[in-house]
Structure formats: structure tokens, C-alpha cells
Coordinates of C-alpha atoms and ligand atoms in Angstrom, one line a residue:
R168 CA 94.1 -78.3 108.0
M169 CA 92.1 -76.9 105.1
N170 CA 88.7 -75.7 104.0
Q171 CA 86.9 -78.9 104.5
L172 CA 84.5 -78.2 101.6
G173 CA 87.3 -77.6 99.2
F174 CA 88.3 -75.1 96.5
Y175 CA 87.3 -73.2 93.4
P176 CA 89.0 -74.3 90.2
N177 CA 90.4 -70.8 89.5
A178 CA 91.2 -69.7 93.1
P179 CA 94.2 -70.4 95.4
K180 CA 94.3 -73.8 97.0
V181 CA 96.2 -74.3 100.2
A182 CA 96.4 -77.0 102.8
I183 CA 98.5 -76.8 105.9
V184 CA 100.4 -79.6 107.4
V185 CA 101.0 -79.4 111.2
T186 CA 104.4 -81.0 111.6
K187 CA 107.9 -80.6 113.2
D188 CA 109.6 -82.4 110.3
S189 CA 111.8 -80.1 108.3
A190 CA 113.2 -82.7 105.9
D191 CA 112.6 -82.0 102.2
A192 CA 109.2 -83.5 101.5
G193 CA 106.6 -83.6 98.8
F194 CA 102.8 -83.9 98.9
T195 CA 100.4 -85.4 96.4
I196 CA 96.8 -84.7 95.5
V197 CA 95.0 -88.1 95.1
S198 CA 91.7 -88.8 93.4
A199 CA 89.2 -90.0 96.0
S200 CA 87.5 -92.3 93.5
N201 CA 90.4 -94.3 92.2
N202 CA 93.4 -93.4 94.4
K203 CA 95.4 -92.2 91.4
V204 CA 97.9 -89.4 92.0
V205 CA 96.8 -86.3 90.0
Y206 CA 99.3 -83.7 91.2
N207 CA 102.7 -83.7 92.8
G208 CA 104.0 -80.7 94.8
K209 CA 106.6 -79.7 97.3
L210 CA 105.9 -78.6 100.9
S211 CA 107.1 -75.2 101.9
A212 CA 109.8 -74.8 104.6
L213 CA 108.9 -75.3 108.2
Q214 CA 107.2 -72.2 109.7
H215 CA 106.6 -71.2 113.3
S216 CA 103.2 -69.8 114.2
S217 CA 103.3 -66.5 116.0
N218 CA 100.1 -67.3 117.9
S219 CA 101.0 -70.7 119.3
S220 CA 103.8 -73.2 119.5
L221 CA 102.6 -75.0 116.4
Q222 CA 104.8 -75.4 113.4
T223 CA 103.5 -75.9 109.9
R224 CA 104.3 -76.5 106.3
T225 CA 102.2 -75.3 103.4
A226 CA 101.0 -77.5 100.5
D227 CA 100.0 -75.1 97.7
F228 CA 98.3 -76.7 94.7
S229 CA 96.7 -73.6 93.2
K230 CA 97.8 -74.7 89.8
F231 CA 95.7 -77.9 89.9
K232 CA 92.3 -76.9 88.6
T233 CA 90.4 -80.0 87.6
P234 CA 87.0 -80.4 89.2
G235 CA 86.5 -83.5 91.3
K236 CA 86.9 -85.2 94.6
Y237 CA 90.4 -85.6 96.2
F238 CA 92.5 -85.8 99.3
V239 CA 96.0 -84.6 100.2
A240 CA 98.6 -87.2 101.0
V241 CA 101.9 -86.5 102.8
K242 CA 104.3 -89.2 103.9
G243 CA 104.2 -89.9 107.6
V244 CA 101.0 -87.8 108.1
E245 CA 97.4 -88.9 108.1
N246 CA 95.6 -88.2 104.8
S247 CA 93.4 -85.1 104.6
Y248 CA 89.6 -85.3 104.6
P249 CA 88.2 -85.7 101.1
F250 CA 87.6 -82.3 99.5
T251 CA 86.0 -81.1 96.3
I252 CA 87.2 -78.8 93.6
S253 CA 84.1 -77.2 92.0
K254 CA 82.7 -73.9 91.0
N255 CA 80.1 -73.7 93.8
V256 CA 82.2 -75.2 96.5
N257 CA 81.2 -72.9 99.4
Y258 CA 77.6 -72.6 98.4
V259 CA 76.5 -75.1 101.0
A260 CA 78.1 -73.0 103.8
A261 CA 76.7 -69.8 102.3
V262 CA 73.1 -71.0 102.3
A263 CA 73.4 -72.8 105.6
S264 CA 74.7 -69.8 107.5
L265 CA 71.7 -67.7 106.3
K266 CA 69.2 -70.5 107.1
G267 CA 70.8 -70.6 110.6
Y268 CA 68.6 -67.5 111.4
Y269 CA 65.4 -69.4 110.8
Y270 CA 66.3 -71.8 113.6
Q271 CA 66.8 -68.8 115.9
R272 CA 63.3 -67.4 115.4
V273 CA 61.6 -66.9 118.8
S274 CA 57.8 -66.8 118.7
M275 CA 56.8 -69.2 115.9
P276 CA 56.9 -72.9 115.6
L277 CA 59.5 -74.4 113.3
Y278 CA 57.8 -77.0 111.1
E279 CA 59.4 -80.1 109.7
K280 CA 59.0 -78.9 106.2
Y281 CA 61.5 -76.2 106.8
A282 CA 63.4 -77.3 109.9
G283 CA 63.7 -81.1 109.2
K284 CA 64.5 -83.0 112.3
W285 CA 65.1 -79.8 114.2
A286 CA 61.4 -78.9 114.1
R287 CA 60.1 -77.5 117.4
P288 CA 57.2 -75.7 119.0
A289 CA 57.2 -71.9 119.3
G290 CA 59.6 -70.3 121.8
H291 CA 58.8 -67.3 124.0
P292 CA 55.6 -65.6 122.9
D293 CA 56.7 -62.2 124.3
T294 CA 53.2 -60.8 124.0
A295 CA 53.1 -59.7 127.6
V296 CA 56.5 -58.2 128.5
L297 CA 56.9 -56.0 131.6
I298 CA 58.4 -52.5 131.7
H299 CA 61.3 -53.0 134.1
A300 CA 61.8 -50.3 136.8
S301 CA 64.9 -49.1 135.0
A302 CA 62.8 -48.3 131.9
A303 CA 59.8 -46.7 133.7
T304 CA 58.4 -43.4 132.4
T305 CA 55.2 -41.4 133.3
E306 CA 53.5 -42.9 130.2
R307 CA 54.8 -46.4 130.8
P308 CA 55.2 -46.9 134.5
E309 CA 57.0 -50.0 136.0
G310 CA 55.0 -53.1 135.3
T311 CA 53.2 -51.8 132.2
V312 CA 52.6 -54.7 129.9
I313 CA 53.8 -54.3 126.3
S314 CA 54.0 -56.7 123.4
C315 CA 57.4 -57.5 121.8
P316 CA 57.0 -60.8 119.9
G317 CA 59.2 -62.4 117.3
G318 CA 62.9 -61.7 116.5
W319 CA 65.8 -64.1 116.8
Y320 CA 67.3 -65.5 120.0
D321 CA 70.6 -63.7 120.3
A322 CA 72.8 -66.7 120.8
G323 CA 72.8 -69.9 122.8
D324 CA 70.6 -68.0 125.3
Y325 CA 67.0 -67.0 125.0
N326 CA 67.2 -63.2 125.1
K327 CA 66.9 -60.4 122.6
Y328 CA 69.3 -57.5 122.6
I329 CA 69.0 -54.4 120.4
V330 CA 72.7 -53.5 120.4
N331 CA 73.7 -56.9 119.0
S332 CA 70.7 -57.0 116.6
G333 CA 72.1 -53.7 115.3
I334 CA 75.3 -54.9 113.8
T335 CA 73.7 -58.2 112.8
M336 CA 71.0 -56.5 110.8
G337 CA 73.3 -53.9 109.3
T338 CA 75.6 -56.6 108.1
L339 CA 72.8 -58.7 106.6
L340 CA 71.2 -55.7 104.9
S341 CA 74.6 -54.6 103.6
A342 CA 75.1 -58.1 102.2
Y343 CA 71.8 -57.6 100.3
E344 CA 72.8 -54.1 99.1
D345 CA 76.2 -55.2 97.9
F346 CA 75.0 -58.4 96.2
S347 CA 71.3 -57.8 95.5
G348 CA 71.3 -59.6 92.1
Y349 CA 72.8 -62.7 93.7
F350 CA 70.4 -62.7 96.7
D351 CA 67.3 -62.0 94.6
T352 CA 67.3 -65.7 93.6
L353 CA 68.8 -67.3 96.7
K354 CA 66.3 -69.5 98.4
T355 CA 66.6 -70.9 101.9
N356 CA 63.4 -73.0 102.3
I357 CA 61.6 -70.7 104.8
P358 CA 57.9 -70.2 105.1
E359 CA 57.9 -66.9 103.3
E360 CA 59.7 -68.2 100.2
G361 CA 58.1 -67.2 97.0
N362 CA 56.3 -64.1 98.3
G363 CA 58.2 -61.7 95.9
V364 CA 60.8 -60.7 98.5
P365 CA 64.2 -62.3 98.6
D366 CA 64.7 -64.8 101.4
I367 CA 67.6 -62.9 103.0
L368 CA 65.2 -60.0 103.4
N369 CA 62.3 -62.2 104.5
E370 CA 64.6 -63.4 107.3
V371 CA 65.7 -59.9 108.2
I372 CA 62.1 -58.8 108.4
Y373 CA 61.3 -61.4 111.1
N374 CA 63.8 -59.6 113.4
L375 CA 63.0 -56.1 112.1
R376 CA 59.4 -56.3 113.2
W377 CA 60.5 -57.3 116.7
M378 CA 63.0 -54.3 116.7
L379 CA 60.2 -51.9 115.9
T380 CA 58.3 -53.0 119.0
M381 CA 61.3 -52.0 121.2
Q382 CA 60.9 -48.3 120.5
D383 CA 58.9 -46.3 123.0
P384 CA 56.2 -44.6 120.9
N385 CA 56.1 -41.8 123.4
D386 CA 59.6 -40.5 122.9
G387 CA 61.4 -42.5 120.2
G388 CA 64.0 -44.0 122.6
V389 CA 64.7 -47.7 122.3
Y390 CA 64.9 -50.3 125.1
N391 CA 68.2 -52.1 125.4
K392 CA 66.9 -55.6 125.6
C393 CA 63.9 -57.9 126.1
T394 CA 65.0 -60.6 128.5
N395 CA 64.4 -62.8 131.5
A396 CA 65.9 -61.6 134.8
A397 CA 68.4 -64.5 134.6
F398 CA 69.5 -66.9 131.9
D399 CA 67.2 -69.9 131.3
G400 CA 68.5 -73.4 132.0
M401 CA 69.6 -75.7 129.1
V402 CA 66.0 -76.4 128.0
M403 CA 64.1 -76.1 124.8
P404 CA 62.7 -72.7 123.7
G405 CA 59.3 -71.9 125.3
V406 CA 59.7 -74.4 128.2
T407 CA 60.3 -71.7 130.8
K408 CA 57.5 -69.2 131.5
L409 CA 59.4 -66.7 133.6
P410 CA 58.5 -63.0 133.3
R411 CA 60.2 -61.1 130.5
Y412 CA 61.2 -57.5 130.8
V413 CA 62.3 -54.6 128.6
L414 CA 65.2 -52.7 130.2
Q415 CA 66.3 -49.1 130.3
K416 CA 66.6 -47.2 127.0
G417 CA 70.1 -46.3 125.9
T418 CA 72.1 -44.2 123.4
A419 CA 73.9 -47.2 121.8
A420 CA 70.6 -49.2 121.4
T421 CA 68.8 -46.2 120.0
L422 CA 71.5 -45.2 117.5
D423 CA 71.9 -48.8 116.3
F424 CA 68.2 -49.0 115.9
A425 CA 68.2 -45.7 114.0
A426 CA 70.9 -47.0 111.6
V427 CA 69.1 -50.4 111.0
T428 CA 65.7 -48.8 110.4
A429 CA 67.1 -46.1 108.1
Q430 CA 68.9 -48.8 106.1
A431 CA 65.8 -51.0 106.0
A432 CA 63.7 -48.0 104.9
R433 CA 66.0 -47.5 101.9
I434 CA 66.0 -51.1 100.9
F435 CA 62.3 -51.8 101.5
K436 CA 61.2 -48.8 99.4
K437 CA 61.8 -51.1 96.4
F438 CA 59.4 -53.7 97.8
S439 CA 56.5 -51.4 98.7
A440 CA 54.1 -53.5 96.6
Q441 CA 54.8 -56.6 98.6
L442 CA 55.4 -54.8 101.9
P443 CA 53.1 -51.8 102.0
G444 CA 54.0 -49.3 104.6
L445 CA 57.1 -51.1 106.0
A446 CA 59.6 -48.6 104.5
D447 CA 57.6 -45.6 105.8
S448 CA 57.3 -47.1 109.2
C449 CA 61.0 -47.8 109.3
E450 CA 61.9 -44.2 108.2
K451 CA 59.6 -42.7 110.8
A452 CA 61.1 -44.9 113.5
A453 CA 64.6 -44.0 112.5
L454 CA 63.9 -40.2 112.6
A455 CA 62.3 -40.5 116.0
A456 CA 65.2 -42.6 117.4
W457 CA 67.8 -40.1 116.1
Q458 CA 65.9 -37.3 117.8
W459 CA 65.9 -39.2 121.1
A460 CA 69.7 -39.8 120.8
L461 CA 70.3 -36.1 120.2
K462 CA 68.5 -35.3 123.4
N463 CA 70.1 -38.2 125.3
P464 CA 73.6 -38.4 123.9
N465 CA 75.2 -40.3 126.7
V466 CA 73.0 -42.9 128.3
R467 CA 75.0 -46.0 128.9
Y468 CA 73.4 -49.3 129.7
D469 CA 75.3 -50.1 132.9
Q470 CA 73.8 -53.3 134.3
N471 CA 75.7 -53.0 137.6
A472 CA 74.4 -49.5 138.3
I473 CA 70.9 -50.6 137.3
N474 CA 71.0 -53.5 139.7
K475 CA 72.1 -51.3 142.6
Q476 CA 69.1 -49.1 142.0
F477 CA 66.3 -51.4 140.8
S478 CA 64.8 -54.8 141.2
P479 CA 64.4 -57.5 140.0
K480 CA 68.1 -57.9 139.4
I481 CA 69.0 -58.6 135.8
T482 CA 71.9 -60.9 135.1
T483 CA 71.5 -61.6 131.3
G484 CA 74.0 -60.2 128.8
G485 CA 74.9 -56.6 129.0
Y486 CA 76.2 -55.4 125.7
G487 CA 77.1 -52.3 127.8
D488 CA 78.8 -50.1 125.3
G489 CA 79.9 -46.8 126.7
R490 CA 81.3 -45.1 123.6
F491 CA 78.7 -43.7 121.2
V492 CA 80.8 -41.9 118.6
D493 CA 80.8 -44.9 116.3
E494 CA 77.0 -45.6 116.6
G495 CA 76.5 -41.9 115.8
C496 CA 78.7 -42.2 112.7
W497 CA 76.8 -45.3 111.5
A498 CA 73.3 -43.9 112.2
A499 CA 74.2 -40.6 110.5
A500 CA 75.5 -42.5 107.5
E501 CA 72.4 -44.6 107.1
L502 CA 70.1 -41.7 107.7
F503 CA 72.0 -39.6 105.2
A504 CA 72.0 -42.4 102.6
T505 CA 68.3 -42.8 103.0
T506 CA 67.0 -39.2 103.3
K507 CA 69.9 -37.3 101.6
D508 CA 69.3 -34.6 104.3
G509 CA 72.4 -32.5 104.9
Q510 CA 72.0 -32.4 108.7
Y511 CA 73.2 -35.9 108.9
L512 CA 76.2 -35.2 106.7
Y513 CA 77.0 -32.3 109.0
E514 CA 77.1 -34.9 111.9
L515 CA 79.1 -37.4 109.9
R516 CA 81.8 -34.9 109.1
K517 CA 82.7 -34.9 112.8
Y518 CA 83.9 -38.4 112.6
I519 CA 84.7 -39.0 109.0
N520 CA 88.5 -38.6 109.5
D521 CA 88.8 -41.2 112.3
P522 CA 90.8 -44.2 111.2
M523 CA 89.1 -47.4 110.0
T524 CA 88.6 -50.1 112.6
L525 CA 87.3 -53.6 112.5
P526 CA 83.5 -53.7 113.2
N527 CA 82.2 -55.6 116.2
W528 CA 79.0 -55.1 118.3
G529 CA 80.6 -52.3 120.3
N530 CA 82.2 -50.6 117.4
V531 CA 80.1 -50.0 114.3
S532 CA 81.6 -46.9 112.5
G533 CA 83.0 -49.2 109.7
L534 CA 79.4 -50.0 108.7
G535 CA 78.8 -46.3 108.1
I536 CA 81.9 -46.0 106.0
Y537 CA 80.9 -49.0 103.9
T538 CA 77.5 -47.5 103.4
L539 CA 78.8 -44.1 102.3
L540 CA 81.1 -45.7 99.8
R541 CA 78.4 -48.0 98.5
N542 CA 76.1 -45.0 97.9
S543 CA 78.8 -42.4 97.1
K544 CA 77.4 -41.6 93.7
A545 CA 73.8 -41.2 94.7
L546 CA 74.9 -39.1 97.7
D547 CA 77.0 -36.6 95.7
L548 CA 79.9 -36.9 98.1
S549 CA 82.7 -34.6 97.0
S550 CA 85.4 -36.6 95.1
S551 CA 88.0 -35.7 97.7
E552 CA 85.7 -37.2 100.4
T553 CA 85.0 -40.3 98.5
E554 CA 88.7 -40.7 97.8
M555 CA 89.6 -40.3 101.4
L556 CA 87.1 -42.9 102.5
K557 CA 88.3 -45.3 99.8
R558 CA 91.9 -44.8 100.8
K559 CA 90.9 -45.6 104.4
V560 CA 89.3 -48.9 103.5
L561 CA 92.1 -49.9 101.1
S562 CA 95.0 -49.2 103.5
F563 CA 93.1 -51.1 106.2
A564 CA 92.8 -54.0 103.8
N565 CA 96.4 -53.7 102.6
A566 CA 97.7 -54.4 106.2
Y567 CA 95.7 -57.6 106.1
V568 CA 97.0 -58.7 102.7
E569 CA 100.6 -58.0 103.8
A570 CA 100.2 -60.2 106.9
I571 CA 99.4 -63.4 105.0
P572 CA 102.9 -64.6 104.0
S573 CA 104.2 -64.6 107.6
N574 CA 101.2 -66.4 109.0
A575 CA 101.7 -70.2 109.5
F576 CA 98.2 -70.9 108.2
K577 CA 98.5 -68.4 105.3
T578 CA 95.3 -66.7 106.4
V579 CA 94.5 -63.0 107.2
M580 CA 93.0 -64.2 110.5
G581 CA 95.7 -64.5 113.2
K582 CA 97.6 -61.4 112.1
S583 CA 97.8 -60.5 115.8
K584 CA 97.0 -62.2 119.1
A585 CA 94.2 -59.6 119.6
D586 CA 92.3 -61.5 116.8
F587 CA 91.5 -64.2 119.3
N588 CA 88.9 -63.1 121.8
W589 CA 85.3 -63.9 122.6
G590 CA 83.7 -64.5 119.2
S591 CA 87.0 -64.5 117.4
N592 CA 85.5 -66.2 114.3
S593 CA 83.5 -63.0 113.8
N594 CA 86.8 -61.1 113.5
A595 CA 87.8 -63.5 110.8
A596 CA 84.5 -62.9 109.0
N597 CA 84.6 -59.2 109.5
Q598 CA 88.1 -58.9 108.2
G599 CA 86.8 -60.8 105.2
I600 CA 84.1 -58.1 104.7
A601 CA 86.7 -55.4 104.9
L602 CA 88.6 -57.2 102.1
I603 CA 85.5 -57.7 100.0
N604 CA 84.8 -54.0 100.3
A605 CA 88.4 -53.3 99.2
Y606 CA 87.8 -55.6 96.2
L607 CA 84.6 -53.9 95.3
L608 CA 86.3 -50.6 95.3
S609 CA 89.5 -51.6 93.5
K610 CA 88.6 -54.8 91.5
D611 CA 92.1 -56.0 92.6
K612 CA 91.8 -59.7 92.9
K613 CA 94.4 -59.8 95.7
Y614 CA 91.7 -58.6 98.1
L615 CA 89.2 -61.3 97.0
D616 CA 91.9 -64.0 97.4
A617 CA 92.8 -62.6 100.9
A618 CA 89.1 -62.7 101.9
L619 CA 88.9 -66.3 100.8
T620 CA 91.8 -67.2 103.2
N621 CA 89.5 -66.3 106.1
L622 CA 86.6 -68.2 104.8
D623 CA 89.1 -71.1 104.5
Y624 CA 90.1 -70.4 108.1
I625 CA 86.5 -70.6 109.4
L626 CA 85.8 -73.8 107.4
G627 CA 88.9 -75.7 108.7
R628 CA 92.3 -74.1 107.8
N629 CA 93.1 -73.1 111.4
A630 CA 95.1 -74.3 114.3
T631 CA 92.2 -76.2 115.9
G632 CA 91.4 -78.3 112.8
Y633 CA 87.7 -77.6 113.2
C634 CA 85.2 -76.3 110.7
F635 CA 83.3 -73.9 112.9
L636 CA 80.0 -73.8 111.0
T637 CA 77.7 -76.5 112.4
G638 CA 76.5 -79.1 109.9
V639 CA 79.2 -78.4 107.3
G640 CA 82.4 -80.2 106.6
T641 CA 83.9 -83.4 107.9
K642 CA 85.1 -82.4 111.4
S643 CA 82.9 -79.5 112.6
T644 CA 81.6 -78.1 115.8
M645 CA 79.3 -80.7 117.4
N646 CA 78.5 -79.4 120.9
P647 CA 77.9 -75.7 120.7
H648 CA 76.7 -73.7 123.8
H649 CA 73.3 -73.5 122.3
R650 CA 70.3 -74.4 124.4
P651 CA 68.2 -76.1 121.6
S652 CA 71.2 -78.1 120.4
V653 CA 71.8 -79.3 123.9
A654 CA 68.2 -80.0 124.9
D655 CA 66.7 -81.5 121.7
G656 CA 68.1 -85.0 122.1
I657 CA 69.4 -84.9 118.5
V658 CA 73.0 -85.8 118.1
E659 CA 73.8 -83.2 115.4
P660 CA 73.6 -79.6 116.5
V661 CA 71.2 -77.2 114.9
P662 CA 72.8 -76.5 111.5
G663 CA 74.3 -73.4 110.0
L664 CA 75.5 -71.8 113.2
L665 CA 78.9 -70.3 113.7
A666 CA 80.8 -71.2 116.9
G667 CA 82.6 -68.3 118.6
G668 CA 86.0 -69.8 118.1
P669 CA 89.4 -69.7 119.9
N670 CA 89.4 -67.4 122.9
P671 CA 92.3 -67.6 125.4
G672 CA 90.1 -65.6 127.9
R673 CA 88.4 -68.8 128.9
Q674 CA 85.8 -66.8 130.9
D675 CA 83.6 -70.0 131.1
G676 CA 86.0 -71.8 133.5
C677 CA 85.8 -75.0 131.4
K678 CA 88.7 -77.4 131.2
Y679 CA 90.5 -76.6 127.9
E680 CA 92.9 -79.0 126.3
F681 CA 94.9 -76.3 124.4
L682 CA 95.6 -72.9 125.9
E683 CA 97.4 -70.8 123.3
P684 CA 95.5 -68.0 121.5
E685 CA 94.8 -69.8 118.3
T686 CA 94.2 -73.2 119.8
C687 CA 92.1 -72.2 122.8
Y688 CA 88.8 -73.7 121.6
L689 CA 86.7 -76.4 123.3
D690 CA 83.9 -78.2 121.4
E691 CA 81.9 -78.8 124.6
S692 CA 78.5 -77.2 125.4
C693 CA 79.8 -75.8 128.7
S694 CA 82.2 -73.5 126.8
Y695 CA 80.2 -70.4 126.3
A696 CA 83.4 -68.4 125.9
S697 CA 84.7 -70.4 122.8
N698 CA 81.8 -72.5 121.6
E699 CA 78.6 -70.4 121.8
I700 CA 76.9 -69.3 118.7
A701 CA 75.5 -65.8 118.1
I702 CA 73.6 -63.8 115.5
N703 CA 76.4 -61.2 115.3
W704 CA 78.9 -63.9 114.4
N705 CA 76.7 -65.6 111.8
A706 CA 76.0 -62.3 110.0
P707 CA 79.5 -61.6 108.8
M708 CA 79.8 -65.3 107.9
V709 CA 76.6 -64.9 105.7
Y710 CA 78.2 -61.8 104.1
L711 CA 81.6 -63.3 103.5
S712 CA 80.5 -66.8 102.3
N713 CA 77.8 -65.4 100.0
A714 CA 80.1 -62.6 98.7
I715 CA 82.8 -65.1 97.8
E716 CA 80.2 -67.3 96.0
A717 CA 78.8 -64.3 94.2
L718 CA 82.3 -63.0 93.1
Q719 CA 84.2 -66.1 92.2
D720 CA 85.4 -66.4 88.7
K721 CA 83.2 -69.4 87.6
Ligands
9MR965 O1 79.8 -61.3 122.4 C1 79.9 -60.8 123.7 C2 81.3 -60.6 124.1 O2 81.9 -59.7 123.3 C3 81.4 -60.2 125.5 O3 82.7 -60.2 126.0 C4 80.6 -61.2 126.4 C5 80.6 -60.9 127.9 O4 79.9 -59.7 128.1 O5 79.2 -61.3 125.9 C6 79.1 -61.7 124.6 O6 77.8 -61.7 124.3 C7 76.9 -62.6 124.9 C8 75.7 -61.9 125.4 O7 76.1 -61.1 126.5 C9 74.6 -62.8 125.8 N1 74.2 -63.7 124.8 C10 75.3 -64.5 124.3 C11 76.4 -63.6 123.8 C12 77.6 -64.4 123.2 O8 78.3 -65.1 124.1

């Protein structure tokens, strides 16, 4: 089990042998072109995994640095896949994971020039979307038609959810803020390429323009989602013509929206020549959303309650977060970083002492902390406040670094069983982001190396043996729960999409072969609980893989 792409010349290189054999044994690195042994090493002692019944031994060949193509050989075990040692080894995954968003675009056709064999007609136009009864107001009564085109499909389904777009957009925008020099020249072969705006931002704008349509112009509140009443079947985008609705406004959606538009305003100010008015529109939208949330601090999106009261019944994804402190923290941080207005700092100070937690769609305070630290100089934060925030991130990251030696796969991912839930691969990637932030703050390479263990995890160094990014590596996810990949008649799935990963919850009721936390993954399209793809899982993958490419000692 190893990163199926390979290794950087000057970074750690680890392969894991799953075995029960404890006899003293060696391993060799063999040149793929001429079968010559180029390196001899010793396997580590046998180690039990705490997250499954697997036993492993480690082959560490970090000392071997010569670029080339190789495989690992261990007596009595199948040879490894061929791998590469090169200075841009993860670039393919980094670009593919960003390009993945292009394939999720909703209302435009994907042409062969950009989409290759995955070209397809436009999906849902979403130019005539109905106000659902749960979202009705005097100005916009039930059945009012509004236009919410564009955006990305959330996942394997064909719906668009603001809460999940929130963390996704925040993560992609932060990737740009942290590595703008790197992204300024990164091209992904999308229609906008060459328009003077970096492609990562071009891609983000496609979803941003949709998000802006989800704000009620009468009061600043933001609808939770734009969806069908029920999930579409496993057909291509645009085939079904069922009515689309926007659902009740909510506090989580509105605060996430405020955070994203505030961050977008800050970033797009630098592109006002190419994108006149966009930054201003975003800032205006953010301020109005914040005001709505102040007046409506506790409106939960509770789909069961909505279905008791209104029709038609809605059974698409809920993203029903009921705790708004973290969204408040993130939105206040972005608004403060953009406007420098002290009222947001006042709000922020209410939460700033809470401990650091791993971001996910329902918990976004970490994004606020990263933003404050990234902008601490410009924001004139007191040195004690900056130090406190920095300590918070570093001690959070230290616990990850310390967990590596006792992990049978020598990754940060898998520190605890709780890492393996619905979308577990996004935990691996978000842990990587925390470690990259620790590296940026400290310049201590141990954090960068630890982040790389989780990129290695996602690309194959894990208990399942799969590389979870479609289209990359030798043995990767082939059958994601992703409607276009199922319906398009093409053997290979749409590329650049990150599967959810091991999830012992098995909420899909499919027949799994392996049931332990770190092995509970099924590469079948029925498995929406372990093998769906989602925009909020791809985003930390984009951040982590591109950050590693940008920061490697080359
Ligand atoms: O990622 C979400 C996960 O945390 C939840 O446990 C799960 C059930 O509510 O929903 C996941 O999100 C799905 C969303 O509701 C609809 N689109 C597909 C998403 C990924 O499976």
C-alpha cells in the first residue's frame, strides 16, 4: 500500500506491507525499466492496526532519492505497482482534483475540448425555480418563479446546497489566498482559461454566481438549497425535468454565505479590471446576509419539521446543522478581514477562545481561525491574540504528528476510529490542511511531512489499497456513486473526483466485503455512504495536493 503516484526525491518514502509474517525480512526497490535492484532495506517489526485486524510492516526508503520509475519487491508478497520518484509527482492529482469541479458544472454544456470523452449537454437550467411553501414571504409568495442557474452539483446527486457550498468555497478561496503565486499560473483547460483570472478562481466564480442568486434581495436571508423534491434517478444531468425549488432560509446557510461572499470580495478586489463590480456585489451581499443572521440567529433547517408543515415533501439532502456558533465565528472572521470593521472583531472575541476542531460542513470555525492568522498583520491583531491563535493551530497539529509512529499505515489519518465516517477522506484532507497551516506558521518541516502522509493515504497508502481520486493511480475508484459516471456508458468514471472513503456506518445498506472502520469501503455505485463523491470532499483535496506541490523542496 503506497501513494500510487510515487514520491518526491527529498521527502519521506514509505510503503506498507500487509502481512502476518514477522520473520526478519528485507525489501528491495527495483528499477521498472531493467529489473535491477537499486536499493536494499529492512522491513520494520510487525505492527497491529488499531482501526482493524490488519497487521503491517513498513518499508521506509526515504534515503533513496534518484528520480525514475520503480517498484517495491518483498519475498512472498506480490510486487507493488510501479511508482515514480520525481519532483512533480503529485501534480497530476493536484490538477485533476481542481478540474473535477468543471465536470460538476450544472447549467452549461461540457464540450469535448475541455471534457474529452466526458463531454455532455447542459444539466438543469434552473432558470425557473419555485419558491417552496417553507420559503414563502409577502414579497415572494409560494410558487413565485426565480432564476438560480449555474453552480456545481453537490455530489453524486443533482442538487445544490448552500451550506455545503460554504465550506467548499471557503476552502478553495483559502487555497488561493495561501498559495496565490502558485495558482496564478496553474491552468486546468476550462473555457475561461486565459481571461486574466487564475483558473482556480474562474472555477470558483461559476459557483459564486449561483450562490449570489440564492439570497433573497428583500431581506438578505439565504435559501438553504435549490433542489428537486426527491433525488433524480441514475440518469445524465438535464434528463429529468421535474420542478426545482428553493427551500427555507436558514442561519447556517446565511452565515456560510456571508463568509464566502466576504472572502470573495477581498480576493476579487484585485481583479476588478477583469471582473468589474464582482467584489462590490459580494461585499454588499455579505453585509446584508450578516444583518439577516443577526435578526434570525437561530433558524435551523429541519427537513422533518418542514415536511410536517408544508408540501410538496422534500427528501433530498438536509445539511441540517443546528449549531451556529462556528458559522458565526467564520463569517465574522471573513467580514473582519475584508472590511476591518471592529464590530466583527467584537463578535469574534466571543468565540476566539474555543478549542480548535477539524472543519467539516457542519463545523467551520477553523476556517475563521485560518483566515485570522493568514491576515493577522493586515488586521492589526494584538500580538497576544495572534500568539494564542497560533498556539491553538500548532497544538492541534502536534497531536496529529505525534500519532503517526503508532499508526500501522504511518499516516495521520486513522489516529482514532472517529476519523472513519461519511466522507472520511475529507477528514484526511482537512487534517492535511491543519498541518499545512501549522507549517506555514512555523516553517517546521515535520508538519509538511505529516501532511504528506495523508496525501499518501488518499492516493493509496491505506487499508483498502485504493487510490480514492478517480482517474489517478493504478488501482483507483472505478464505480463512484455519481450519476454521470453511472449513466454515461463510459467505463472510466468522470476524473478528478474524490470518493467518500471508509465508513463503517454503511447507511446505504449495500453488501460490504470488509466491515472494520478503516476497511469499510465498497467500490460500487450503490454505496453512497462510502463511494459517493462531493464538492466538500474535493475541496480539501485540492488544497492539500496543491499545497504539497507548491511547498515541496524541488
Ligand atoms: O456529507 C453528508 C454527511 O455528513 C451526512 O451524514 C449525510 C446524511 O445526511 O449526507 C451527506 O451529504 C450528502 C447530501 O446530503 C446530499 N448530497 C450528497 C452528500 C454526500 O453524500
